[in-house]
Amino acid sequence: MAGLVGQLQISSVVGGVIVLLTTILRLFFRRHRLWWDDACALISMLLFIIHVTGVFIDAADPTGMSNPTKIASYYLMASTFYGVIWFARLSMLFSIIRIEPNSRQRKRLLFVAANFALACALLVAQVFWVCEPNPAWRKASIPQCPLGTQVVVCQLISDIVSDCILMAAPLKLFRNILDKGLRRRLMLIFSASIAITIVSSIHVAYILTGKKIKNLIAANTEALVSLVVCNLPVLVIAIIRIRETTPKHDDGLGTSRISMEVVETVVTLSDDSE
């Protein structure tokens, strides 16, 4: 048990460092063009920090805390976990909305964003309406609400549907990119959201086992992957932009040969659409 608690604390610290670095770097690259996707990424990062704080409180010696504190810690972790996941998804979705030139498609995606926010609220509320009518778990030395298959099914379905939407949403947009190599890279980057579903599947399996520490480790991993994936497109595009705008050859006249198509594409993806 002590070994698992140590793993939980280490994974929380490492995850926190990775989340902080990737999000701060993202905000640095986007500092002159901040938009809703960046705000969602920042909120997700802050919620992750709160989540990790709750993990450390929960992983501390349970004999030194009152029962209400332990219950509050559990609810804090559960609520912020969903917040991290769904604000990360909203960040990815708003990144697509930001670069989508078609106003009709933007409205559709904004409707999807509203549904993402609603899904987050419902999943958080579900934890309370499942746990509150069952007071037995509150009396345990380490409170762990038995969420059951209802929560697992809702979480898994919402994860699969939302991640499929995130993978499908930018496909039409990327068809307009003439550089096939760049198009494949960008599609691969935005398709990384499938990693969230994969980790989520592992997480829900641990929810069903009722093993709290392993469940928390899986939850931390899912939250970490979500934030890294939401920051990944911005970071990679920024790196591509830097590489492509770096002079590679001087023809003696002070001019540099740069792949203008790639630069223009990346600038379009990095800047707010008009």
PDB file of C-alpha atoms in Angstrom:
ATOM      1  CA  MET A   1       0.000   0.000   0.000  1.00  0.00           C
ATOM      2  CA  ALA A   2       2.795   2.399   0.943  1.00  0.00           C
ATOM      3  CA  GLY A   3       4.503   1.659  -2.368  1.00  0.00           C
ATOM      4  CA  LEU A   4       1.369   2.528  -4.309  1.00  0.00           C
ATOM      5  CA  VAL A   5       0.935   5.742  -2.340  1.00  0.00           C
ATOM      6  CA  GLY A   6       4.521   6.656  -3.200  1.00  0.00           C
ATOM      7  CA  GLN A   7       3.854   5.948  -6.879  1.00  0.00           C
ATOM      8  CA  LEU A   8       0.745   8.100  -6.684  1.00  0.00           C
ATOM      9  CA  GLN A   9       2.635  11.016  -5.174  1.00  0.00           C
ATOM     10  CA  ILE A  10       5.514  10.719  -7.644  1.00  0.00           C
ATOM     11  CA  SER A  11       3.161  10.502 -10.620  1.00  0.00           C
ATOM     12  CA  SER A  12       1.291  13.540  -9.309  1.00  0.00           C
ATOM     13  CA  VAL A  13       4.458  15.618  -8.984  1.00  0.00           C
ATOM     14  CA  VAL A  14       5.857  14.542 -12.363  1.00  0.00           C
ATOM     15  CA  GLY A  15       2.490  15.102 -14.005  1.00  0.00           C
ATOM     16  CA  GLY A  16       2.206  18.526 -12.423  1.00  0.00           C
ATOM     17  CA  VAL A  17       5.619  19.562 -13.730  1.00  0.00           C
ATOM     18  CA  ILE A  18       4.826  18.349 -17.262  1.00  0.00           C
ATOM     19  CA  VAL A  19       1.455  20.086 -17.232  1.00  0.00           C
ATOM     20  CA  LEU A  20       2.944  23.352 -15.992  1.00  0.00           C
ATOM     21  CA  LEU A  21       5.763  23.313 -18.542  1.00  0.00           C
ATOM     22  CA  THR A  22       3.618  22.462 -21.562  1.00  0.00           C
ATOM     23  CA  THR A  23       0.859  24.916 -20.669  1.00  0.00           C
ATOM     24  CA  ILE A  24       3.199  27.792 -19.848  1.00  0.00           C
ATOM     25  CA  LEU A  25       5.138  27.139 -23.058  1.00  0.00           C
ATOM     26  CA  ARG A  26       1.876  27.096 -24.991  1.00  0.00           C
ATOM     27  CA  LEU A  27       0.787  30.417 -23.486  1.00  0.00           C
ATOM     28  CA  PHE A  28       4.210  31.876 -24.242  1.00  0.00           C
ATOM     29  CA  PHE A  29       3.972  30.936 -27.919  1.00  0.00           C
ATOM     30  CA  ARG A  30       0.422  32.276 -28.072  1.00  0.00           C
ATOM     31  CA  ARG A  31       1.013  35.358 -25.904  1.00  0.00           C
ATOM     32  CA  HIS A  32       0.139  37.858 -28.648  1.00  0.00           C
ATOM     33  CA  ARG A  33      -2.913  35.949 -29.905  1.00  0.00           C
ATOM     34  CA  LEU A  34      -4.567  34.520 -26.799  1.00  0.00           C
ATOM     35  CA  TRP A  35      -8.059  33.147 -27.361  1.00  0.00           C
ATOM     36  CA  TRP A  36     -10.633  30.882 -25.730  1.00  0.00           C
ATOM     37  CA  ASP A  37      -8.622  27.736 -26.428  1.00  0.00           C
ATOM     38  CA  ASP A  38      -5.742  29.170 -24.410  1.00  0.00           C
ATOM     39  CA  ALA A  39      -8.099  30.193 -21.600  1.00  0.00           C
ATOM     40  CA  CYS A  40      -9.502  26.660 -21.445  1.00  0.00           C
ATOM     41  CA  ALA A  41      -5.989  25.202 -21.355  1.00  0.00           C
ATOM     42  CA  LEU A  42      -5.100  27.533 -18.482  1.00  0.00           C
ATOM     43  CA  ILE A  43      -8.256  26.610 -16.551  1.00  0.00           C
ATOM     44  CA  SER A  44      -7.529  22.932 -17.134  1.00  0.00           C
ATOM     45  CA  MET A  45      -4.007  23.393 -15.781  1.00  0.00           C
ATOM     46  CA  LEU A  46      -5.259  25.189 -12.664  1.00  0.00           C
ATOM     47  CA  LEU A  47      -7.824  22.453 -12.055  1.00  0.00           C
ATOM     48  CA  PHE A  48      -5.073  19.859 -12.435  1.00  0.00           C
ATOM     49  CA  ILE A  49      -3.072  21.600  -9.712  1.00  0.00           C
ATOM     50  CA  ILE A  50      -6.137  21.591  -7.438  1.00  0.00           C
ATOM     51  CA  HIS A  51      -6.709  17.928  -8.297  1.00  0.00           C
ATOM     52  CA  VAL A  52      -3.128  17.032  -7.376  1.00  0.00           C
ATOM     53  CA  THR A  53      -3.489  18.976  -4.126  1.00  0.00           C
ATOM     54  CA  GLY A  54      -6.544  16.882  -3.322  1.00  0.00           C
ATOM     55  CA  VAL A  55      -4.578  13.735  -4.136  1.00  0.00           C
ATOM     56  CA  PHE A  56      -1.841  14.665  -1.668  1.00  0.00           C
ATOM     57  CA  ILE A  57      -4.415  15.447   1.018  1.00  0.00           C
ATOM     58  CA  ASP A  58      -6.123  12.137   0.357  1.00  0.00           C
ATOM     59  CA  ALA A  59      -2.856  10.180   0.288  1.00  0.00           C
ATOM     60  CA  ALA A  60      -1.765  11.585   3.636  1.00  0.00           C
ATOM     61  CA  ASP A  61      -2.153   9.645   6.875  1.00  0.00           C
ATOM     62  CA  PRO A  62      -5.940   9.191   7.161  1.00  0.00           C
ATOM     63  CA  THR A  63      -5.782   9.059  10.953  1.00  0.00           C
ATOM     64  CA  GLY A  64      -4.714  12.694  11.048  1.00  0.00           C
ATOM     65  CA  MET A  65      -7.796  13.996   9.233  1.00  0.00           C
ATOM     66  CA  SER A  66     -11.416  14.282  10.193  1.00  0.00           C
ATOM     67  CA  ASN A  67     -13.969  12.296   8.239  1.00  0.00           C
ATOM     68  CA  PRO A  68     -15.588  15.397   6.659  1.00  0.00           C
ATOM     69  CA  THR A  69     -12.149  16.480   5.414  1.00  0.00           C
ATOM     70  CA  LYS A  70     -11.557  13.109   3.768  1.00  0.00           C
ATOM     71  CA  ILE A  71     -15.001  13.177   2.144  1.00  0.00           C
ATOM     72  CA  ALA A  72     -14.451  16.731   0.907  1.00  0.00           C
ATOM     73  CA  SER A  73     -11.073  15.660  -0.485  1.00  0.00           C
ATOM     74  CA  TYR A  74     -12.728  12.833  -2.404  1.00  0.00           C
ATOM     75  CA  TYR A  75     -15.327  15.133  -3.945  1.00  0.00           C
ATOM     76  CA  LEU A  76     -12.625  17.688  -4.753  1.00  0.00           C
ATOM     77  CA  MET A  77     -10.599  15.108  -6.670  1.00  0.00           C
ATOM     78  CA  ALA A  78     -13.626  13.734  -8.504  1.00  0.00           C
ATOM     79  CA  SER A  79     -14.928  17.155  -9.545  1.00  0.00           C
ATOM     80  CA  THR A  80     -11.604  18.611 -10.633  1.00  0.00           C
ATOM     81  CA  PHE A  81     -10.753  15.432 -12.548  1.00  0.00           C
ATOM     82  CA  TYR A  82     -13.715  15.942 -14.863  1.00  0.00           C
ATOM     83  CA  GLY A  83     -12.905  19.633 -15.081  1.00  0.00           C
ATOM     84  CA  VAL A  84      -9.356  18.907 -16.253  1.00  0.00           C
ATOM     85  CA  ILE A  85     -10.498  16.414 -18.884  1.00  0.00           C
ATOM     86  CA  TRP A  86     -13.303  18.464 -20.359  1.00  0.00           C
ATOM     87  CA  PHE A  87     -11.603  21.853 -20.321  1.00  0.00           C
ATOM     88  CA  ALA A  88      -8.710  20.194 -22.156  1.00  0.00           C
ATOM     89  CA  ARG A  89     -11.195  18.932 -24.743  1.00  0.00           C
ATOM     90  CA  LEU A  90     -12.767  22.377 -24.966  1.00  0.00           C
ATOM     91  CA  SER A  91      -9.311  23.811 -25.562  1.00  0.00           C
ATOM     92  CA  MET A  92      -8.774  21.427 -28.477  1.00  0.00           C
ATOM     93  CA  LEU A  93     -12.203  22.216 -29.874  1.00  0.00           C
ATOM     94  CA  PHE A  94     -11.704  25.977 -29.619  1.00  0.00           C
ATOM     95  CA  SER A  95      -8.342  25.566 -31.367  1.00  0.00           C
ATOM     96  CA  ILE A  96     -10.247  24.106 -34.304  1.00  0.00           C
ATOM     97  CA  ILE A  97     -12.942  26.800 -34.105  1.00  0.00           C
ATOM     98  CA  ARG A  98     -10.267  29.498 -34.091  1.00  0.00           C
ATOM     99  CA  ILE A  99      -8.811  28.387 -37.421  1.00  0.00           C
ATOM    100  CA  GLU A 100     -12.102  27.378 -39.062  1.00  0.00           C
ATOM    101  CA  PRO A 101     -12.872  29.910 -41.842  1.00  0.00           C
ATOM    102  CA  ASN A 102     -16.430  28.716 -42.503  1.00  0.00           C
ATOM    103  CA  SER A 103     -18.861  30.655 -40.295  1.00  0.00           C
ATOM    104  CA  ARG A 104     -21.535  27.960 -40.499  1.00  0.00           C
ATOM    105  CA  GLN A 105     -19.105  25.283 -39.412  1.00  0.00           C
ATOM    106  CA  ARG A 106     -17.899  27.526 -36.591  1.00  0.00           C
ATOM    107  CA  LYS A 107     -21.467  27.782 -35.294  1.00  0.00           C
ATOM    108  CA  ARG A 108     -21.807  24.002 -35.387  1.00  0.00           C
ATOM    109  CA  LEU A 109     -18.580  23.605 -33.458  1.00  0.00           C
ATOM    110  CA  LEU A 110     -19.684  26.214 -30.909  1.00  0.00           C
ATOM    111  CA  PHE A 111     -22.821  24.124 -30.388  1.00  0.00           C
ATOM    112  CA  VAL A 112     -20.572  21.106 -29.816  1.00  0.00           C
ATOM    113  CA  ALA A 113     -18.545  23.152 -27.311  1.00  0.00           C
ATOM    114  CA  ALA A 114     -21.735  23.935 -25.386  1.00  0.00           C
ATOM    115  CA  ASN A 115     -22.500  20.217 -25.282  1.00  0.00           C
ATOM    116  CA  PHE A 116     -18.982  19.475 -24.028  1.00  0.00           C
ATOM    117  CA  ALA A 117     -19.530  21.928 -21.174  1.00  0.00           C
ATOM    118  CA  LEU A 118     -22.906  20.341 -20.439  1.00  0.00           C
ATOM    119  CA  ALA A 119     -21.354  16.859 -20.432  1.00  0.00           C
ATOM    120  CA  CYS A 120     -18.760  18.009 -17.911  1.00  0.00           C
ATOM    121  CA  ALA A 121     -21.440  19.467 -15.635  1.00  0.00           C
ATOM    122  CA  LEU A 122     -23.565  16.318 -15.861  1.00  0.00           C
ATOM    123  CA  LEU A 123     -20.648  13.996 -15.103  1.00  0.00           C
ATOM    124  CA  VAL A 124     -19.709  16.040 -12.037  1.00  0.00           C
ATOM    125  CA  ALA A 125     -23.338  16.104 -10.903  1.00  0.00           C
ATOM    126  CA  GLN A 126     -23.584  12.356 -11.475  1.00  0.00           C
ATOM    127  CA  VAL A 127     -20.866  11.733  -8.894  1.00  0.00           C
ATOM    128  CA  PHE A 128     -22.960  13.527  -6.286  1.00  0.00           C
ATOM    129  CA  TRP A 129     -26.287  11.926  -7.139  1.00  0.00           C
ATOM    130  CA  VAL A 130     -24.688   8.473  -7.103  1.00  0.00           C
ATOM    131  CA  CYS A 131     -22.675   8.984  -3.909  1.00  0.00           C
ATOM    132  CA  GLU A 132     -24.949  11.104  -1.727  1.00  0.00           C
ATOM    133  CA  PRO A 133     -27.833   8.597  -1.414  1.00  0.00           C
ATOM    134  CA  ASN A 134     -25.330   5.960  -0.256  1.00  0.00           C
ATOM    135  CA  PRO A 135     -23.894   7.082   3.112  1.00  0.00           C
ATOM    136  CA  ALA A 136     -22.123   3.801   3.899  1.00  0.00           C
ATOM    137  CA  TRP A 137     -18.899   4.713   2.071  1.00  0.00           C
ATOM    138  CA  ARG A 138     -18.536   7.875   4.147  1.00  0.00           C
ATOM    139  CA  LYS A 139     -17.838   5.844   7.294  1.00  0.00           C
ATOM    140  CA  ALA A 140     -14.782   4.067   5.886  1.00  0.00           C
ATOM    141  CA  SER A 141     -11.313   5.035   7.127  1.00  0.00           C
ATOM    142  CA  ILE A 142     -10.437   5.926   3.523  1.00  0.00           C
ATOM    143  CA  PRO A 143     -13.712   7.049   1.888  1.00  0.00           C
ATOM    144  CA  GLN A 144     -14.169   5.763  -1.653  1.00  0.00           C
ATOM    145  CA  CYS A 145     -17.590   6.060  -3.221  1.00  0.00           C
ATOM    146  CA  PRO A 146     -18.562   2.946  -5.223  1.00  0.00           C
ATOM    147  CA  LEU A 147     -19.420   4.685  -8.483  1.00  0.00           C
ATOM    148  CA  GLY A 148     -20.568   1.528 -10.235  1.00  0.00           C
ATOM    149  CA  THR A 149     -21.327   0.793 -13.854  1.00  0.00           C
ATOM    150  CA  GLN A 150     -23.627   3.797 -14.313  1.00  0.00           C
ATOM    151  CA  VAL A 151     -20.763   6.264 -13.980  1.00  0.00           C
ATOM    152  CA  VAL A 152     -18.351   4.052 -15.898  1.00  0.00           C
ATOM    153  CA  VAL A 153     -20.670   3.681 -18.884  1.00  0.00           C
ATOM    154  CA  CYS A 154     -21.473   7.399 -19.034  1.00  0.00           C
ATOM    155  CA  GLN A 155     -17.812   8.340 -18.738  1.00  0.00           C
ATOM    156  CA  LEU A 156     -16.661   5.890 -21.388  1.00  0.00           C
ATOM    157  CA  ILE A 157     -19.399   6.781 -23.883  1.00  0.00           C
ATOM    158  CA  SER A 158     -18.834  10.514 -23.451  1.00  0.00           C
ATOM    159  CA  ASP A 159     -15.076  10.026 -23.860  1.00  0.00           C
ATOM    160  CA  ILE A 160     -15.415   8.011 -27.056  1.00  0.00           C
ATOM    161  CA  VAL A 161     -17.989  10.334 -28.638  1.00  0.00           C
ATOM    162  CA  SER A 162     -16.132  13.536 -27.755  1.00  0.00           C
ATOM    163  CA  ASP A 163     -12.757  12.242 -28.915  1.00  0.00           C
ATOM    164  CA  CYS A 164     -14.237  11.033 -32.200  1.00  0.00           C
ATOM    165  CA  ILE A 165     -15.681  14.517 -32.717  1.00  0.00           C
ATOM    166  CA  LEU A 166     -12.303  16.086 -32.007  1.00  0.00           C
ATOM    167  CA  MET A 167     -10.643  13.810 -34.550  1.00  0.00           C
ATOM    168  CA  ALA A 168     -13.281  14.370 -37.227  1.00  0.00           C
ATOM    169  CA  ALA A 169     -13.786  18.134 -36.817  1.00  0.00           C
ATOM    170  CA  PRO A 170     -10.555  19.362 -38.464  1.00  0.00           C
ATOM    171  CA  LEU A 171     -10.436  16.832 -41.323  1.00  0.00           C
ATOM    172  CA  LYS A 172     -12.253  19.020 -43.839  1.00  0.00           C
ATOM    173  CA  LEU A 173     -10.082  21.968 -42.900  1.00  0.00           C
ATOM    174  CA  PHE A 174      -6.855  20.035 -43.436  1.00  0.00           C
ATOM    175  CA  ARG A 175      -7.876  18.893 -46.912  1.00  0.00           C
ATOM    176  CA  ASN A 176      -7.119  22.410 -48.126  1.00  0.00           C
ATOM    177  CA  ILE A 177      -3.448  22.089 -47.169  1.00  0.00           C
ATOM    178  CA  LEU A 178      -1.476  21.326 -50.319  1.00  0.00           C
ATOM    179  CA  ASP A 179       1.647  20.055 -48.597  1.00  0.00           C
ATOM    180  CA  LYS A 180       0.806  16.368 -48.052  1.00  0.00           C
ATOM    181  CA  GLY A 181       3.531  15.849 -45.480  1.00  0.00           C
ATOM    182  CA  LEU A 182       2.347  18.781 -43.389  1.00  0.00           C
ATOM    183  CA  ARG A 183      -1.269  17.685 -43.782  1.00  0.00           C
ATOM    184  CA  ARG A 184      -0.464  14.208 -42.479  1.00  0.00           C
ATOM    185  CA  ARG A 185       1.512  15.593 -39.551  1.00  0.00           C
ATOM    186  CA  LEU A 186      -1.261  17.961 -38.513  1.00  0.00           C
ATOM    187  CA  MET A 187      -3.925  15.274 -38.856  1.00  0.00           C
ATOM    188  CA  LEU A 188      -1.805  12.954 -36.743  1.00  0.00           C
ATOM    189  CA  ILE A 189      -1.344  15.643 -34.089  1.00  0.00           C
ATOM    190  CA  PHE A 190      -5.061  16.411 -33.838  1.00  0.00           C
ATOM    191  CA  SER A 191      -5.860  12.687 -33.841  1.00  0.00           C
ATOM    192  CA  ALA A 192      -3.809  12.291 -30.671  1.00  0.00           C
ATOM    193  CA  SER A 193      -7.030  12.820 -28.723  1.00  0.00           C
ATOM    194  CA  ILE A 194      -7.638   9.087 -29.174  1.00  0.00           C
ATOM    195  CA  ALA A 195      -4.938   8.644 -26.533  1.00  0.00           C
ATOM    196  CA  ILE A 196      -7.342  10.155 -23.996  1.00  0.00           C
ATOM    197  CA  THR A 197      -9.933   7.484 -24.770  1.00  0.00           C
ATOM    198  CA  ILE A 198      -7.331   4.721 -24.458  1.00  0.00           C
ATOM    199  CA  VAL A 199      -6.201   5.949 -21.039  1.00  0.00           C
ATOM    200  CA  SER A 200      -9.826   6.511 -20.043  1.00  0.00           C
ATOM    201  CA  SER A 201     -10.613   2.872 -20.812  1.00  0.00           C
ATOM    202  CA  ILE A 202      -7.885   1.808 -18.398  1.00  0.00           C
ATOM    203  CA  HIS A 203      -9.153   4.271 -15.813  1.00  0.00           C
ATOM    204  CA  VAL A 204     -12.736   3.013 -15.894  1.00  0.00           C
ATOM    205  CA  ALA A 205     -11.453  -0.529 -15.441  1.00  0.00           C
ATOM    206  CA  TYR A 206      -9.823   0.558 -12.176  1.00  0.00           C
ATOM    207  CA  ILE A 207     -13.024   2.324 -11.118  1.00  0.00           C
ATOM    208  CA  LEU A 208     -14.831  -1.003 -11.343  1.00  0.00           C
ATOM    209  CA  THR A 209     -12.176  -2.791  -9.281  1.00  0.00           C
ATOM    210  CA  GLY A 210     -12.642  -0.348  -6.408  1.00  0.00           C
ATOM    211  CA  LYS A 211      -8.879  -0.081  -5.801  1.00  0.00           C
ATOM    212  CA  LYS A 212      -8.561   3.544  -4.810  1.00  0.00           C
ATOM    213  CA  ILE A 213      -4.822   4.167  -5.211  1.00  0.00           C
ATOM    214  CA  LYS A 214      -4.622   2.514  -8.638  1.00  0.00           C
ATOM    215  CA  ASN A 215      -7.770   4.385  -9.603  1.00  0.00           C
ATOM    216  CA  LEU A 216      -6.145   7.682  -8.619  1.00  0.00           C
ATOM    217  CA  ILE A 217      -2.953   6.860 -10.530  1.00  0.00           C
ATOM    218  CA  ALA A 218      -5.031   6.099 -13.627  1.00  0.00           C
ATOM    219  CA  ALA A 219      -7.041   9.305 -13.131  1.00  0.00           C
ATOM    220  CA  ASN A 220      -3.833  11.336 -12.825  1.00  0.00           C
ATOM    221  CA  THR A 221      -2.498   9.750 -15.995  1.00  0.00           C
ATOM    222  CA  GLU A 222      -5.691  10.483 -17.910  1.00  0.00           C
ATOM    223  CA  ALA A 223      -5.703  14.099 -16.749  1.00  0.00           C
ATOM    224  CA  LEU A 224      -2.031  14.465 -17.686  1.00  0.00           C
ATOM    225  CA  VAL A 225      -2.519  12.956 -21.151  1.00  0.00           C
ATOM    226  CA  SER A 226      -5.535  15.205 -21.754  1.00  0.00           C
ATOM    227  CA  LEU A 227      -3.600  18.367 -21.023  1.00  0.00           C
ATOM    228  CA  VAL A 228      -0.532  17.310 -22.999  1.00  0.00           C
ATOM    229  CA  VAL A 229      -2.704  16.380 -25.980  1.00  0.00           C
ATOM    230  CA  CYS A 230      -4.555  19.704 -25.862  1.00  0.00           C
ATOM    231  CA  ASN A 231      -1.254  21.612 -25.805  1.00  0.00           C
ATOM    232  CA  LEU A 232       0.438  19.418 -28.400  1.00  0.00           C
ATOM    233  CA  PRO A 233      -1.018  20.973 -31.591  1.00  0.00           C
ATOM    234  CA  VAL A 234      -0.078  24.505 -30.541  1.00  0.00           C
ATOM    235  CA  LEU A 235       3.426  23.504 -29.465  1.00  0.00           C
ATOM    236  CA  VAL A 236       4.183  21.428 -32.555  1.00  0.00           C
ATOM    237  CA  ILE A 237       2.787  24.053 -34.920  1.00  0.00           C
ATOM    238  CA  ALA A 238       4.880  26.711 -33.177  1.00  0.00           C
ATOM    239  CA  ILE A 239       7.991  24.552 -33.537  1.00  0.00           C
ATOM    240  CA  ILE A 240       7.235  23.939 -37.219  1.00  0.00           C
ATOM    241  CA  ARG A 241       6.758  27.658 -37.681  1.00  0.00           C
ATOM    242  CA  ILE A 242      10.111  28.421 -36.057  1.00  0.00           C
ATOM    243  CA  ARG A 243      11.909  25.780 -38.127  1.00  0.00           C
ATOM    244  CA  GLU A 244      10.348  26.845 -41.397  1.00  0.00           C
ATOM    245  CA  THR A 245      11.062  30.533 -40.830  1.00  0.00           C
ATOM    246  CA  THR A 246      14.703  29.871 -39.980  1.00  0.00           C
ATOM    247  CA  PRO A 247      16.964  30.686 -42.969  1.00  0.00           C
ATOM    248  CA  LYS A 248      18.283  27.447 -44.431  1.00  0.00           C
ATOM    249  CA  HIS A 249      20.287  28.711 -47.386  1.00  0.00           C
ATOM    250  CA  ASP A 250      21.766  32.006 -48.392  1.00  0.00           C
ATOM    251  CA  ASP A 251      22.144  32.484 -52.145  1.00  0.00           C
ATOM    252  CA  GLY A 252      24.655  35.296 -51.703  1.00  0.00           C
ATOM    253  CA  LEU A 253      22.080  38.029 -52.167  1.00  0.00           C
ATOM    254  CA  GLY A 254      20.928  37.958 -48.566  1.00  0.00           C
ATOM    255  CA  THR A 255      17.740  36.058 -49.374  1.00  0.00           C
ATOM    256  CA  SER A 256      16.740  32.782 -47.844  1.00  0.00           C
ATOM    257  CA  ARG A 257      14.945  29.877 -49.383  1.00  0.00           C
ATOM    258  CA  ILE A 258      11.972  29.074 -47.199  1.00  0.00           C
ATOM    259  CA  SER A 259       9.029  26.846 -47.902  1.00  0.00           C
ATOM    260  CA  MET A 260       6.476  29.646 -48.157  1.00  0.00           C
ATOM    261  CA  GLU A 261       3.540  27.310 -48.470  1.00  0.00           C
ATOM    262  CA  VAL A 262       4.379  25.678 -45.161  1.00  0.00           C
ATOM    263  CA  VAL A 263       5.018  29.018 -43.472  1.00  0.00           C
ATOM    264  CA  GLU A 264       1.735  30.469 -44.693  1.00  0.00           C
ATOM    265  CA  THR A 265      -0.141  27.347 -43.638  1.00  0.00           C
ATOM    266  CA  VAL A 266       1.385  27.362 -40.181  1.00  0.00           C
ATOM    267  CA  VAL A 267       0.757  31.078 -39.777  1.00  0.00           C
ATOM    268  CA  THR A 268      -2.875  30.468 -40.682  1.00  0.00           C
ATOM    269  CA  LEU A 269      -3.105  27.702 -38.111  1.00  0.00           C
ATOM    270  CA  SER A 270      -1.310  29.739 -35.467  1.00  0.00           C
ATOM    271  CA  ASP A 271      -3.168  33.021 -35.925  1.00  0.00           C
ATOM    272  CA  ASP A 272      -6.803  33.790 -35.271  1.00  0.00           C
ATOM    273  CA  SER A 273      -8.986  33.476 -38.319  1.00  0.00           C
ATOM    274  CA  GLU A 274     -10.442  36.698 -39.565  1.00  0.00           C
TER     275      GLU A 274
END
